[in-house]
Coordinates of C-alpha atoms in Angstrom, one line a residue:
D20 CA 1.6 75.2 55.8
P21 CA 3.4 76.8 52.8
Q22 CA 0.1 78.0 51.5
W23 CA -0.7 80.1 54.5
K24 CA 0.0 83.8 54.3
P25 CA -0.4 86.4 57.1
S26 CA -3.2 88.8 56.5
T27 CA -1.2 91.6 58.1
E28 CA 2.1 92.8 56.6
G29 CA 4.2 92.0 59.6
V30 CA 4.4 91.7 63.4
R31 CA 7.3 93.2 65.4
V32 CA 8.2 91.5 68.6
L33 CA 10.7 92.8 71.2
P34 CA 11.9 89.8 73.2
R35 CA 12.5 90.2 76.9
P36 CA 14.8 87.9 78.9
G37 CA 12.9 85.4 81.0
L38 CA 9.4 86.2 79.5
V39 CA 7.4 84.2 77.0
Q40 CA 5.3 86.3 74.7
E41 CA 2.5 84.8 72.7
V42 CA 1.5 86.6 69.5
D43 CA -1.7 85.8 67.6
F44 CA -2.2 87.0 64.0
P45 CA -4.6 85.9 61.3
V46 CA -3.5 83.9 58.3
V47 CA -5.3 83.1 55.1
Y48 CA -5.1 80.1 52.8
T49 CA -3.7 81.0 49.4
T50 CA -3.6 79.4 46.0
E51 CA -1.5 79.3 42.9
I52 CA -2.5 80.3 39.4
D53 CA -0.6 79.0 36.4
G54 CA -1.0 78.9 32.6
T55 CA 0.7 79.7 29.3
V56 CA 0.7 82.9 27.2
Y57 CA 0.4 82.0 23.5
L58 CA 1.0 84.1 20.4
A59 CA -1.8 82.9 18.1
T60 CA -1.8 83.2 14.3
D61 CA -4.2 81.9 11.7
K62 CA -2.1 78.7 11.4
A63 CA -0.7 78.0 14.8
K64 CA 0.1 79.2 18.3
R65 CA 3.3 79.2 20.3
G66 CA 4.2 80.2 23.8
I67 CA 5.9 83.5 24.2
G68 CA 8.4 84.6 26.9
D69 CA 8.6 87.9 28.9
A70 CA 4.9 88.5 28.7
V71 CA 3.7 90.4 31.7
V72 CA 0.6 88.8 33.2
E73 CA -1.4 90.8 35.6
L74 CA -4.0 89.7 38.3
V75 CA -6.5 92.5 38.7
D76 CA -9.1 92.6 41.6
E77 CA -12.7 93.7 41.3
R78 CA -11.8 97.3 41.9
G79 CA -9.5 97.4 38.9
K80 CA -6.3 97.3 41.0
V81 CA -3.3 95.2 39.8
V82 CA -2.6 93.0 42.9
M83 CA 0.1 90.8 41.4
S84 CA 2.0 90.5 38.2
T85 CA 4.6 88.0 36.8
K86 CA 6.5 87.4 33.6
S87 CA 6.2 84.3 31.5
S88 CA 9.2 82.1 30.9
A89 CA 10.7 81.4 27.5
D90 CA 8.0 78.8 26.6
G91 CA 5.2 81.1 27.8
F92 CA 4.5 79.4 31.1
Y93 CA 3.8 81.5 34.2
V94 CA 3.0 80.9 37.8
M95 CA 1.5 83.3 40.4
H96 CA 2.1 82.2 44.0
H97 CA 0.3 83.1 47.2
V98 CA -2.9 84.5 45.7
I99 CA -5.4 85.4 48.4
P100 CA -9.1 84.4 48.0
G101 CA -11.1 86.7 45.8
K102 CA -12.6 87.4 42.4
Y103 CA -10.0 88.5 39.7
T104 CA -9.4 89.1 36.1
L105 CA -6.2 87.7 34.6
R106 CA -4.8 89.7 31.7
L107 CA -1.8 90.6 29.7
S108 CA -0.4 94.0 30.7
P109 CA -2.2 96.7 28.6
E110 CA 1.0 98.8 28.5
Q111 CA 3.1 95.9 27.2
A112 CA 0.4 94.9 24.7
K113 CA 0.2 98.5 23.3
R114 CA 4.0 98.8 23.1
L115 CA 4.4 95.5 21.3
G116 CA 1.3 95.9 19.1
L117 CA -0.6 93.0 20.6
A118 CA -4.3 92.4 21.2
T119 CA -5.4 90.0 23.9
T120 CA -8.2 87.7 22.9
T121 CA -8.8 86.1 26.3
D122 CA -8.9 88.1 29.6
R123 CA -9.9 85.5 32.1
K124 CA -12.3 86.0 34.9
L125 CA -11.7 83.6 37.9
E126 CA -12.3 83.2 41.5
A127 CA -9.6 82.1 43.9
L128 CA -11.3 80.1 46.7
A129 CA -10.0 79.6 50.3
D130 CA -9.7 75.9 49.8
G131 CA -6.1 75.9 48.7
N132 CA -6.7 74.1 45.4
F133 CA -4.4 75.4 42.6
I134 CA -6.0 77.0 39.6
N135 CA -4.3 75.5 36.6
G136 CA -4.4 76.0 32.8
Q137 CA -5.3 79.7 32.8
D138 CA -3.9 80.3 29.3
L139 CA -3.9 83.6 27.6
D140 CA -4.0 84.0 23.8
V141 CA -2.6 87.2 22.1
R142 CA -2.5 88.2 18.5
K143 CA -0.9 91.0 16.5
A144 CA -3.2 94.0 16.8
P145 CA -5.0 94.9 13.5
A146 CA -3.3 97.8 11.7
N147 CA -5.3 101.0 12.0

């Protein structure tokens, strides 16, 4: 199944002629998260490219990141089950003078269902 991911980083096997070796290792069912990053103004919003979207676990560790395509769409593959926050990279937001309006809390379940439509809205940060 393409949604399975080994729960260990790797298994090394040294084959021996004439012997069959059976190796058991656990796998977890993963999911995908997708959405669009929008730059919102008072009049409209449009998708923005090269936005760095981060998936942060409950301990505050960034476990995955990706960049949005030219139209703002992004996809995160092989997300293991857990509770997360989806956000625009704070470093990028600060560098570009952006403020996020929607960090998203979500839970990836072990059922393999995709999590679609996790859109993020950003705005120009107010001048200080």
